[in-house]
Each structure stands twice: as structure tokens, then as C-alpha cells.
Amino acid sequence: MHKIIFLTLVFSYWSNIFSQQLYLTKRDYSDSSNYIHSLIEIDQENGNTISSYDFVTLFPGSYSPESLVFNEQTNQIFGITSGGIIVNFNPTTNTENSFELPNIQSVDYGDLLIVNNSLFVTKRDYSDSSNYIHSLIEIDQENGNTI
């Protein structure tokens, strides 16, 4: 007889290191009616939490921001959700802003990049299943408009 064990993942994480600081996003879905998405700074020596910030942005599909990038010139951490919401957080001022990329049928967005103080997002157009079009798009860091 086999015993089947079901495990429930209560937290999910996505991490990155910025300017010698380790940050991760955490999704606490222990209460399915109230997911808590947080940005946590971790001590790299001992793994303890240095600081924690709960996002106020509502993320559809319940996924926390991923593909974290840091803009050293503005001191902002950016992350993107699978639903195309970009959130930015400034750990110095403790301020958060967000914007949504255009919702286009057969298009999704992936990773973020910061290059020379410019924000870029990868875009995949799969409207033609035999010819996916991958592109890199520059995004205005304040409002999400394409530059």
C-alpha cells in the first residue's frame, strides 16, 4: 500500500542581489482570500530578515513580482508579474508605484532589464504559432508607456 502525501506551499519566493543587498519577493497565500505580497531584504551572512515591505498593488493571478532589477540612479527596485504589471519600490523613501503594460491578445511580457538608466521588458508575440516574435521594448519608468 502506498501512502500519498499532499504538501501545500505557503510561501513562494523570487530573489535578486542589488548593490550588495539581497532582496526577494514573498507571496503568502495561507489565507486564500487575502494574499500578501512582500519585498524582503535578507542578511546575506545569516539569512535573517533585515526589512520587509508589504506591497499595496493588487496583483491579478495572485503572482508576486519577478525578474527583479535595480536602477542605481533612482534607487528603485522593479519587478514584473505574469499579468504584465510592473511595480517599483524605493527602499530609501519606502514608496511604491505600479503600472500595467498593454493587455494585448497573444502577447506576454517576461524579464526586465535596466541599461544606462533605461527600463526594458522582453515581449513575446505568439499570435502566429509558427513564428513567435520576441522583442525588447523600452518602457517609461514612471508610467509604463513605450518609448
Short mmCIF file of C-alpha atoms in Angstrom, two decimals:
data_model
loop_
_atom_site.label_atom_id
_atom_site.label_comp_id
_atom_site.label_asym_id
_atom_site.label_seq_id
_atom_site.Cartn_x
_atom_site.Cartn_y
_atom_site.Cartn_z
CA MET A 1 0.00 0.00 0.00
CA HIS A 2 1.32 3.45 -0.95
CA LYS A 3 0.84 6.48 1.18
CA ILE A 4 0.18 9.72 -0.69
CA ILE A 5 1.16 12.96 0.99
CA PHE A 6 -0.03 16.33 -0.25
CA LEU A 7 2.05 19.35 0.63
CA THR A 8 0.80 22.90 0.44
CA LEU A 9 3.30 25.58 -0.39
CA VAL A 10 2.51 28.55 1.81
CA PHE A 11 5.18 30.91 0.55
CA SER A 12 6.81 31.41 -2.83
CA TYR A 13 9.96 33.42 -3.40
CA TRP A 14 11.85 35.25 -6.14
CA SER A 15 15.18 36.86 -5.29
CA ASN A 16 17.98 39.01 -6.62
CA ILE A 17 21.01 40.90 -5.28
CA PHE A 18 21.27 44.68 -5.68
CA SER A 19 24.13 46.89 -4.66
CA GLN A 20 25.34 44.26 -2.16
CA GLN A 21 21.84 43.85 -0.73
CA LEU A 22 19.76 40.69 -1.19
CA TYR A 23 16.03 41.19 -1.88
CA LEU A 24 13.32 38.67 -2.53
CA THR A 25 9.61 38.77 -3.14
CA LYS A 26 7.41 36.61 -0.97
CA ARG A 27 3.84 35.53 -1.60
CA ASP A 28 1.99 34.40 1.49
CA TYR A 29 -1.19 32.66 0.46
CA SER A 30 -2.02 30.96 3.73
CA ASP A 31 -5.27 32.97 3.61
CA SER A 32 -6.63 32.38 0.10
CA SER A 33 -8.91 35.42 0.32
CA ASN A 34 -6.03 37.77 1.16
CA TYR A 35 -2.69 37.06 -0.50
CA ILE A 36 0.15 39.11 0.97
CA HIS A 37 2.95 40.05 -1.42
CA SER A 38 6.12 41.36 0.21
CA LEU A 39 9.58 42.61 -0.67
CA ILE A 40 12.08 41.39 1.88
CA GLU A 41 15.72 42.40 2.40
CA ILE A 42 17.79 39.46 3.66
CA ASP A 43 21.09 39.49 5.55
CA GLN A 44 23.48 37.60 3.26
CA GLU A 45 25.58 36.37 6.19
CA ASN A 46 22.91 34.70 8.31
CA GLY A 47 19.68 34.73 6.28
CA ASN A 48 17.77 36.87 8.76
CA THR A 49 15.23 39.43 7.60
CA ILE A 50 16.59 42.98 7.69
CA SER A 51 13.44 44.71 6.45
CA SER A 52 10.08 43.79 4.97
CA TYR A 53 7.59 45.78 2.91
CA ASP A 54 4.08 44.57 2.00
CA PHE A 55 3.06 45.70 -1.48
CA VAL A 56 -0.20 47.65 -1.78
CA THR A 57 -0.53 46.90 -5.52
CA LEU A 58 -3.09 44.19 -6.29
CA PHE A 59 -1.58 41.52 -8.49
CA PRO A 60 -4.08 39.58 -10.64
CA GLY A 61 -3.47 35.88 -10.90
CA SER A 62 -2.01 36.11 -7.38
CA TYR A 63 1.61 36.10 -8.54
CA SER A 64 4.22 38.29 -6.89
CA PRO A 65 6.62 40.40 -8.97
CA GLU A 66 9.53 38.51 -10.51
CA SER A 67 12.54 39.43 -12.64
CA LEU A 68 13.67 41.98 -10.06
CA VAL A 69 16.04 44.69 -11.32
CA PHE A 70 17.61 47.69 -9.59
CA ASN A 71 18.10 51.18 -11.00
CA GLU A 72 21.09 52.57 -9.10
CA GLN A 73 20.46 56.13 -10.33
CA THR A 74 16.91 56.31 -8.97
CA ASN A 75 17.35 53.75 -6.16
CA GLN A 76 14.27 51.83 -7.36
CA ILE A 77 13.65 48.10 -7.46
CA PHE A 78 11.41 47.00 -10.34
CA GLY A 79 9.56 43.71 -10.71
CA ILE A 80 7.02 42.35 -13.20
CA THR A 81 4.14 39.92 -12.76
CA SER A 82 2.93 37.35 -15.24
CA GLY A 83 -0.05 39.64 -15.82
CA GLY A 84 2.15 42.48 -17.11
CA ILE A 85 2.05 44.69 -14.02
CA ILE A 86 5.33 46.45 -13.28
CA VAL A 87 5.82 47.60 -9.72
CA ASN A 88 8.67 49.75 -8.45
CA PHE A 89 9.76 50.32 -4.90
CA ASN A 90 12.26 52.79 -3.47
CA PRO A 91 13.75 51.32 -0.27
CA THR A 92 15.08 54.71 0.84
CA THR A 93 11.74 56.54 0.71
CA ASN A 94 9.61 53.41 1.24
CA THR A 95 7.42 54.40 -1.72
CA GLU A 96 5.73 52.13 -4.24
CA ASN A 97 4.31 52.80 -7.71
CA SER A 98 2.93 50.48 -10.35
CA PHE A 99 1.58 50.46 -13.88
CA GLU A 100 0.16 47.89 -16.24
CA LEU A 101 1.60 47.11 -19.66
CA PRO A 102 -0.88 46.95 -22.56
CA ASN A 103 -3.02 43.82 -22.44
CA ILE A 104 -2.78 42.51 -26.00
CA GLN A 105 -4.21 39.18 -27.10
CA SER A 106 -1.46 36.61 -27.83
CA VAL A 107 1.25 38.77 -26.20
CA ASP A 108 3.05 38.27 -22.93
CA TYR A 109 5.87 40.02 -21.13
CA GLY A 110 8.85 38.45 -19.40
CA ASP A 111 12.06 39.74 -17.95
CA LEU A 112 13.06 43.27 -17.04
CA LEU A 113 16.43 44.89 -17.70
CA ILE A 114 17.97 48.19 -16.64
CA VAL A 115 20.59 49.57 -19.04
CA ASN A 116 22.02 53.09 -18.73
CA ASN A 117 19.12 54.23 -16.54
CA SER A 118 16.57 52.86 -19.05
CA LEU A 119 14.00 50.15 -18.30
CA PHE A 120 13.40 47.40 -20.86
CA VAL A 121 10.97 44.48 -20.91
CA THR A 122 11.01 41.37 -23.08
CA LYS A 123 7.86 40.87 -25.12
CA ARG A 124 6.68 37.72 -26.88
CA ASP A 125 4.02 37.86 -29.59
CA TYR A 126 2.69 34.37 -30.28
CA SER A 127 -0.29 35.30 -32.48
CA ASP A 128 1.32 33.22 -35.25
CA SER A 129 2.11 29.87 -33.61
CA SER A 130 4.65 29.04 -36.33
CA ASN A 131 6.55 32.30 -35.90
CA TYR A 132 6.87 33.74 -32.38
CA ILE A 133 8.19 37.29 -32.38
CA HIS A 134 10.48 38.19 -29.48
CA SER A 135 11.34 41.81 -28.87
CA LEU A 136 12.92 44.11 -26.33
CA ILE A 137 10.87 47.21 -25.54
CA GLU A 138 11.97 50.33 -23.69
CA ILE A 139 9.43 51.40 -21.08
CA ASP A 140 8.97 54.78 -19.38
CA GLN A 141 9.79 54.11 -15.70
CA GLU A 142 7.11 56.49 -14.46
CA ASN A 143 4.02 55.47 -16.47
CA GLY A 144 4.79 52.30 -18.45
CA ASN A 145 4.43 53.89 -21.88
CA THR A 146 6.56 52.51 -24.70
CA ILE A 147 9.44 54.80 -25.62
#
